[in-house]
PDB file of C-alpha atoms in Angstrom:
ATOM      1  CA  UNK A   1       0.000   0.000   0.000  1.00  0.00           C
ATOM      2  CA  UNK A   2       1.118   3.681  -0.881  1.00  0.00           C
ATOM      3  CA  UNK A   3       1.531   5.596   2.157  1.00  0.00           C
ATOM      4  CA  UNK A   4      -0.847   8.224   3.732  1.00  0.00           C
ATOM      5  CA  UNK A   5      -2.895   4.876   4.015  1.00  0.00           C
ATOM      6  CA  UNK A   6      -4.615   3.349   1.278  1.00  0.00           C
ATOM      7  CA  UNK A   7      -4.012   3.488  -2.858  1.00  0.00           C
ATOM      8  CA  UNK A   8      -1.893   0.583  -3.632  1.00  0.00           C
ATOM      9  CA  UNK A   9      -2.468  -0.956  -6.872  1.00  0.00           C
ATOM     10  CA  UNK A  10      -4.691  -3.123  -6.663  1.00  0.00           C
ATOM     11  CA  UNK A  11      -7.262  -0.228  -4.857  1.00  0.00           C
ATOM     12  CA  UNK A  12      -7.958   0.983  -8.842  1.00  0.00           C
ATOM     13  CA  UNK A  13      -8.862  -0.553 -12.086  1.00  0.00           C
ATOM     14  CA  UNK A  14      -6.802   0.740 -14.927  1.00  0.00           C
ATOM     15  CA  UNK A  15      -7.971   0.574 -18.298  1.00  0.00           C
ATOM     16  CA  UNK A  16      -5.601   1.688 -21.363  1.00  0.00           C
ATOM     17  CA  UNK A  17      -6.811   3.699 -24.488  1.00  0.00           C
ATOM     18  CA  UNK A  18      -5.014   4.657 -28.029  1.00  0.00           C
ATOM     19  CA  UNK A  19      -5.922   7.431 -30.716  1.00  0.00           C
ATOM     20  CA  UNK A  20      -5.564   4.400 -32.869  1.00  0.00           C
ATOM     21  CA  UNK A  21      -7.402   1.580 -30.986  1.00  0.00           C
ATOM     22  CA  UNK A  22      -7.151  -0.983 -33.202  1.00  0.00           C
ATOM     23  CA  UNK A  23      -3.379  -0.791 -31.500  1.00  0.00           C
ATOM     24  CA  UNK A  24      -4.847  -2.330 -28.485  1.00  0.00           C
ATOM     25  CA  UNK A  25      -5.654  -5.745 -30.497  1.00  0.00           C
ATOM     26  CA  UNK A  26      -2.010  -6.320 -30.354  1.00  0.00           C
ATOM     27  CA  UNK A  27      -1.134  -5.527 -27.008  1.00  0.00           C
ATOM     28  CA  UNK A  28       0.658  -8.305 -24.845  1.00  0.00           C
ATOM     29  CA  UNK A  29      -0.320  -7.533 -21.351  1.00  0.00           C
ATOM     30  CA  UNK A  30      -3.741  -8.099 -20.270  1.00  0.00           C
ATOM     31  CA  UNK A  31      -6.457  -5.572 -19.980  1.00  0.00           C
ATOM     32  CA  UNK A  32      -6.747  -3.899 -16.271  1.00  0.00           C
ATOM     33  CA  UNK A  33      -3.047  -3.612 -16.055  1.00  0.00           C
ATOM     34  CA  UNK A  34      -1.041  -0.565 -15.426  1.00  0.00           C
ATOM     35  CA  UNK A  35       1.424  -1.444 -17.810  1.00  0.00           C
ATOM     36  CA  UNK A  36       0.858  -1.657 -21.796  1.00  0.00           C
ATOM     37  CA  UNK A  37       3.088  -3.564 -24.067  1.00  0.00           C
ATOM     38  CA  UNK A  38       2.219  -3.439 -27.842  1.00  0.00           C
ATOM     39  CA  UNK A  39       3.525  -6.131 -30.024  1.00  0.00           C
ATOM     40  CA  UNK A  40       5.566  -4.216 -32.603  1.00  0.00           C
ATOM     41  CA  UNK A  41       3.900  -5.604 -35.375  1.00  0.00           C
ATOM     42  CA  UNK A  42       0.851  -3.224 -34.367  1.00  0.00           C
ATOM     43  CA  UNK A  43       2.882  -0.360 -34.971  1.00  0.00           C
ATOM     44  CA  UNK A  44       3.147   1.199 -37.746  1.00  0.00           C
ATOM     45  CA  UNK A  45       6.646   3.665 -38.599  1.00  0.00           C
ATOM     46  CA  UNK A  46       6.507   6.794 -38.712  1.00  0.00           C
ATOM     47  CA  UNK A  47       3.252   6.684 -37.782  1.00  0.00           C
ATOM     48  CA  UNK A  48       2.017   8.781 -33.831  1.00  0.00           C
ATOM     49  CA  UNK A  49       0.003   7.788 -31.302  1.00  0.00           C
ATOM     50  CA  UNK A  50      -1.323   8.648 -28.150  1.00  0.00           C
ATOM     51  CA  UNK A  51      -2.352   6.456 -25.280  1.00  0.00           C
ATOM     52  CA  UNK A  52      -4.111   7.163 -22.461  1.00  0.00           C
ATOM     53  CA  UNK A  53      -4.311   5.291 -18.965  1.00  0.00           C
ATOM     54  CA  UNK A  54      -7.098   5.789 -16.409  1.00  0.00           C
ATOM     55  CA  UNK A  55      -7.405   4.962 -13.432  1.00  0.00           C
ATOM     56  CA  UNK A  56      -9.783   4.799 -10.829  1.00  0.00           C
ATOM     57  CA  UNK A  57     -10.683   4.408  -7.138  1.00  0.00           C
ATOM     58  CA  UNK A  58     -12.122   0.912  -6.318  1.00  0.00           C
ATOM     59  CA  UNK A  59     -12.503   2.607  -3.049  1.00  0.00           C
ATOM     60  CA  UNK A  60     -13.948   5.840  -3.331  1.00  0.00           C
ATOM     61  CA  UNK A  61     -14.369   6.195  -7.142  1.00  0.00           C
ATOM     62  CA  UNK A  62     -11.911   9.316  -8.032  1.00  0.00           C
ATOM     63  CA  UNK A  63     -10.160   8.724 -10.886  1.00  0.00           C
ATOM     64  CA  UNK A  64      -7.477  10.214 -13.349  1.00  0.00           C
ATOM     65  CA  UNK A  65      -5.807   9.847 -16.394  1.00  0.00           C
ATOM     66  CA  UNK A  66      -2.055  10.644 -18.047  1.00  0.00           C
ATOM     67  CA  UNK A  67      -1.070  10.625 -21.647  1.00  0.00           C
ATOM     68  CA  UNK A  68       2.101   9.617 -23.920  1.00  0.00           C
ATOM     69  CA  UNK A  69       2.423  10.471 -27.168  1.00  0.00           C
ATOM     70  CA  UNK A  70       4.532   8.055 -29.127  1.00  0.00           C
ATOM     71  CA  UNK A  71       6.002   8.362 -32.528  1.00  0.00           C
ATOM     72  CA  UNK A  72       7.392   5.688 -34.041  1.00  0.00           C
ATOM     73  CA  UNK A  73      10.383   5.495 -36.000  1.00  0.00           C
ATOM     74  CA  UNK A  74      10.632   5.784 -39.052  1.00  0.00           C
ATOM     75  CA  UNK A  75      13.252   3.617 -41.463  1.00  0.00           C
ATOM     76  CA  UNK A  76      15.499   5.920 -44.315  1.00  0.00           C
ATOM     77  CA  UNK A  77      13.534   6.883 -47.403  1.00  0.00           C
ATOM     78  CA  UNK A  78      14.268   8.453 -50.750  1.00  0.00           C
ATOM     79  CA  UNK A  79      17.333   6.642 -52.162  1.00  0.00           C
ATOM     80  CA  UNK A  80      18.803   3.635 -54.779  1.00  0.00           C
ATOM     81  CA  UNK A  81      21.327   1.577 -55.061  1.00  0.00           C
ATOM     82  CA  UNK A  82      23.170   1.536 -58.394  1.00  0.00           C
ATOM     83  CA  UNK A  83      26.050  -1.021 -60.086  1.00  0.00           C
ATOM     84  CA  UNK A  84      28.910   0.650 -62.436  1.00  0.00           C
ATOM     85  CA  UNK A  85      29.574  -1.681 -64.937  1.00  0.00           C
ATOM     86  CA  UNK A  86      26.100  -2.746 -64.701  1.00  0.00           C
ATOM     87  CA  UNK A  87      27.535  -5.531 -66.944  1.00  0.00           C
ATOM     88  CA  UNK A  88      32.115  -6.332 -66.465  1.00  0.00           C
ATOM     89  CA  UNK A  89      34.096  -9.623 -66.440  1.00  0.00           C
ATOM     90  CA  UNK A  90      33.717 -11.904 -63.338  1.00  0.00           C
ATOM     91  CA  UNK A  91      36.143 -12.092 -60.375  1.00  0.00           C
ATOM     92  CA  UNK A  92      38.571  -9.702 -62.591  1.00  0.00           C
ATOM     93  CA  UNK A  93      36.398  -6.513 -62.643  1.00  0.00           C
ATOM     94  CA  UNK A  94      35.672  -4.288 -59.599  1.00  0.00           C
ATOM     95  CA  UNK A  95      32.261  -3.490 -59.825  1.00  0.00           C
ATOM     96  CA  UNK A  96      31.337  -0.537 -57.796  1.00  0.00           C
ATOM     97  CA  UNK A  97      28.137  -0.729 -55.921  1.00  0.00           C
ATOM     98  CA  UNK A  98      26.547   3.130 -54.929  1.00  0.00           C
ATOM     99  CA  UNK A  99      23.776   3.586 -52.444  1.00  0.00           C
ATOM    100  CA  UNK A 100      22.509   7.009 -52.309  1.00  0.00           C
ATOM    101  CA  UNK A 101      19.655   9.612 -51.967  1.00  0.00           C
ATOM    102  CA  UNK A 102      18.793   7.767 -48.952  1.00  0.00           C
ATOM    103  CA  UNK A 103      17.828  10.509 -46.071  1.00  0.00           C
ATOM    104  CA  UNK A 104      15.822  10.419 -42.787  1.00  0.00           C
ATOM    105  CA  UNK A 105      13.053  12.229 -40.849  1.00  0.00           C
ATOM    106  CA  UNK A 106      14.583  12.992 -37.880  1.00  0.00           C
ATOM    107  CA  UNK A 107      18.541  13.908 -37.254  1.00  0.00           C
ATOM    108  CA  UNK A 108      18.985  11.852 -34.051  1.00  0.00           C
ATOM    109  CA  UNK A 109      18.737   8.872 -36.470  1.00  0.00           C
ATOM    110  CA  UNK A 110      21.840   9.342 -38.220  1.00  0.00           C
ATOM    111  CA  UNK A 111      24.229   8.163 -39.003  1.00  0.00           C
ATOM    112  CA  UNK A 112      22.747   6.027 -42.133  1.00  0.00           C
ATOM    113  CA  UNK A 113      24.928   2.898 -42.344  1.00  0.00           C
ATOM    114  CA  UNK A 114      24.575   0.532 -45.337  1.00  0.00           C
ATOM    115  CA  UNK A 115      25.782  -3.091 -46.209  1.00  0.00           C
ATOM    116  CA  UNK A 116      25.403  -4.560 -49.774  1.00  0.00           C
ATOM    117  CA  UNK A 117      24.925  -8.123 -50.336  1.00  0.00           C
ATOM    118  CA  UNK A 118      23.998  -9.918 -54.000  1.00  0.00           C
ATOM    119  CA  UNK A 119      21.550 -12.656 -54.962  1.00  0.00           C
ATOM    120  CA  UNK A 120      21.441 -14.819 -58.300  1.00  0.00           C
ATOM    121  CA  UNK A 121      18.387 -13.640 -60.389  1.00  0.00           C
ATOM    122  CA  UNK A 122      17.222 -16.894 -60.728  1.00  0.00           C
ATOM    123  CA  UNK A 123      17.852 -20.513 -59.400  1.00  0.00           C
ATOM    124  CA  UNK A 124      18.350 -19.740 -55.733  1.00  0.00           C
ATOM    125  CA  UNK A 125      17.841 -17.603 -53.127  1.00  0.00           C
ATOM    126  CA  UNK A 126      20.978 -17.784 -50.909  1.00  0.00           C
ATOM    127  CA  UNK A 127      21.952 -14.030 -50.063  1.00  0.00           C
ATOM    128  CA  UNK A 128      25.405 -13.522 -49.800  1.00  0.00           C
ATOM    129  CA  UNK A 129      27.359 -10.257 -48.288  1.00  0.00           C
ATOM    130  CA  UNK A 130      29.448  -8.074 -49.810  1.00  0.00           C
ATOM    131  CA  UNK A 131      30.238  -5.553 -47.296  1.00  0.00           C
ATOM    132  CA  UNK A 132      29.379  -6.286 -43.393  1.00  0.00           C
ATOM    133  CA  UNK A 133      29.626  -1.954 -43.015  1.00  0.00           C
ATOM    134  CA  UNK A 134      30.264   0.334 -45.845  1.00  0.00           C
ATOM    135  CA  UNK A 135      29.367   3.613 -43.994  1.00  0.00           C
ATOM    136  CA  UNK A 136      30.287   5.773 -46.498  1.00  0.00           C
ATOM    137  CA  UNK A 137      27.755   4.045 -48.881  1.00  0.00           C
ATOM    138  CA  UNK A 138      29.713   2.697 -51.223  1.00  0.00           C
ATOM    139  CA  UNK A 139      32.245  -0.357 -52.275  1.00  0.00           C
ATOM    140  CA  UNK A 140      33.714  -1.677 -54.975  1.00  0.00           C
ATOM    141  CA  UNK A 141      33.148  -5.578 -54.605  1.00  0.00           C
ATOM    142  CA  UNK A 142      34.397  -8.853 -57.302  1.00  0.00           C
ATOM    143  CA  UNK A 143      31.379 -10.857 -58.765  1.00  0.00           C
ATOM    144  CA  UNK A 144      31.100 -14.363 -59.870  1.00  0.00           C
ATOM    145  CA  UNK A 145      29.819 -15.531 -62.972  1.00  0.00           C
ATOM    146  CA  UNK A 146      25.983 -14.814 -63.211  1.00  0.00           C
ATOM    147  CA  UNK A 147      23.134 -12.546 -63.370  1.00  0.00           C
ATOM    148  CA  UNK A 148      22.592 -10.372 -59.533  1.00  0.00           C
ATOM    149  CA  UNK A 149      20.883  -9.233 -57.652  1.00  0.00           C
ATOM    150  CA  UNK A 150      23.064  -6.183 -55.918  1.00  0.00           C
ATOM    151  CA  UNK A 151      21.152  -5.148 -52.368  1.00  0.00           C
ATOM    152  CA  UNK A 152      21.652  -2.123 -50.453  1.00  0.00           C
ATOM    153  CA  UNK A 153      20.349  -2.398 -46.909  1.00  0.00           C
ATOM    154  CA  UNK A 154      20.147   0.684 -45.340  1.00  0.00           C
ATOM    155  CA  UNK A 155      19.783   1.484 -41.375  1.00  0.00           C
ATOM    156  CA  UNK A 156      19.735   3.998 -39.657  1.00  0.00           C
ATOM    157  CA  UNK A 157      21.123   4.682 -35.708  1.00  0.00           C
ATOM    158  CA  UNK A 158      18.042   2.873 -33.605  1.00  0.00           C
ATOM    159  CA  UNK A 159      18.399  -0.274 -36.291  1.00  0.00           C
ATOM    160  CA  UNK A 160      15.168   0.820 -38.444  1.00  0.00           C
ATOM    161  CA  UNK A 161      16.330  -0.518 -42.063  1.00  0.00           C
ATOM    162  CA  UNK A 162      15.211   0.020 -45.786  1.00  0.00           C
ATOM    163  CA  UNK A 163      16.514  -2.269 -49.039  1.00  0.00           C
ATOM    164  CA  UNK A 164      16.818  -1.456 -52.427  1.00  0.00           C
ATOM    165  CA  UNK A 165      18.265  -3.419 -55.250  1.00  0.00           C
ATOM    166  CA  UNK A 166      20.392  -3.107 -59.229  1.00  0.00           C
ATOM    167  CA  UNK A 167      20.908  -5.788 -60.803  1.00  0.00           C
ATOM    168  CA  UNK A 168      24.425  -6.952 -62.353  1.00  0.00           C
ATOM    169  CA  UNK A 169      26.085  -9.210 -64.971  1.00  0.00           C
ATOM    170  CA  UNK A 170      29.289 -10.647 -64.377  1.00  0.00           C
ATOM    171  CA  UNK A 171      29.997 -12.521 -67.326  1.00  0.00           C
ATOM    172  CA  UNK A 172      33.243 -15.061 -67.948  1.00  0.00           C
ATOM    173  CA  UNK A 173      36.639 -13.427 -67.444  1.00  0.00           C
ATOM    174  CA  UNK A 174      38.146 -13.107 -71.281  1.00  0.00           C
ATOM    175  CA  UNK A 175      41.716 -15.369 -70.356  1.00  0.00           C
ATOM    176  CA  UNK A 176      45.387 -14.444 -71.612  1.00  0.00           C
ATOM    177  CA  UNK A 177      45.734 -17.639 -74.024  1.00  0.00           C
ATOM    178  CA  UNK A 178      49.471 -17.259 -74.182  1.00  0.00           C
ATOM    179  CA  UNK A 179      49.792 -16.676 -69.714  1.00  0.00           C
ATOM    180  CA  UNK A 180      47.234 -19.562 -69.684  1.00  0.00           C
ATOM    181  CA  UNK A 181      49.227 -21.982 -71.563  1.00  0.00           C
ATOM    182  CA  UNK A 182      52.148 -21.102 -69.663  1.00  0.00           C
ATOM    183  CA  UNK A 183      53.723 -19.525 -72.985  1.00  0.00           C
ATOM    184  CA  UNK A 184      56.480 -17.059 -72.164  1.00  0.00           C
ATOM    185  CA  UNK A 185      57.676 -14.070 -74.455  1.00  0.00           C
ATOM    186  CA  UNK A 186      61.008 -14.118 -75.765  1.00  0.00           C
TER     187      UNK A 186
END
């Protein structure tokens, strides 16, 4: 019990509200709790809301109520990713991979980090990185024979992420017949 006598917890009923409440169809915690937790999922980003808890007296029926607004983060927005060659040799030719444009709402988000990664355009679906952290946006990475995929992930400081993708052709590497055969120039 809360001193002064009287007013512990489970003296009031509580009873949450949302200026969205089709929130509430997603919240964890039972109704009648003090606490809310909202499954993520229910949340959309960038997107505000306010809830509301009341409480009131079991005792002697006064009641009141507090607000939070909330607004949800929002991932980066705006950008592409590009490949230059769009088409080079495989495993010989750097092909530099480009994310930009991207931007954010709010400037506690940044920095933007990125990481690239590449797919095969057909067959499989194995995703393979690139780059782990290319915070500058950009990196020039090798290919292997085959039509890609190139993916730019981008995030930005509380983890919120966006993806765009280029695609790529790394086609076979054109060989030195006379280094291949091991002929030497005299």
């Amino acid at each position: 019990r809360a001193a002064g006598g009287g007013g512990g917890a489970r003296d009031f009923a509580y009873a949450w509200t949302s200026s969205d409440p089709g929130v509430l169809d997603h919240r964890l915690t039972p109704e009648g709790r003090r606490v809310l937790v909202v499954a993520p999922s229910g949340l959309a980003a960038g997107a505000e809301y306010v809830f509301t808890l009341r409480a009131e007296s079991t005792v002697d029926g006064a009641a009141a109520s507090a607000s939070v607004r909330v607004v949800m983060n929002r991932p980066p927005f705006g950008g592409r990713v590009t490949v230059d060659p769009e088409e080079g040799q495989a495993l010989s030719q750097l092909f530099a991979v480009a994310a930009s444009g991207w931007t954010d709402d709010d400037q506690d988000d940044l920095p933007l980090t990125y990481a690239f990664a590449r797919a095969r355009q057909t067959g499989t679906s194995t995703v393979t990185a690139l780059t782990a952290d290319a915070s500058l946006g950009q990196a020039d990475v090798y290919l292997p024979e085959g039509a890609w995929a190139i993916f730019a992930e981008v995030a930005d400081a509380y983890g919120a992420t966006a993806r765009a993708s280029a695609q790529a052709l790394a086609t076979p590497a054109e060989l030195d017949a006379a280094r291949d055969a091991g002929v030497r120039e005299e």
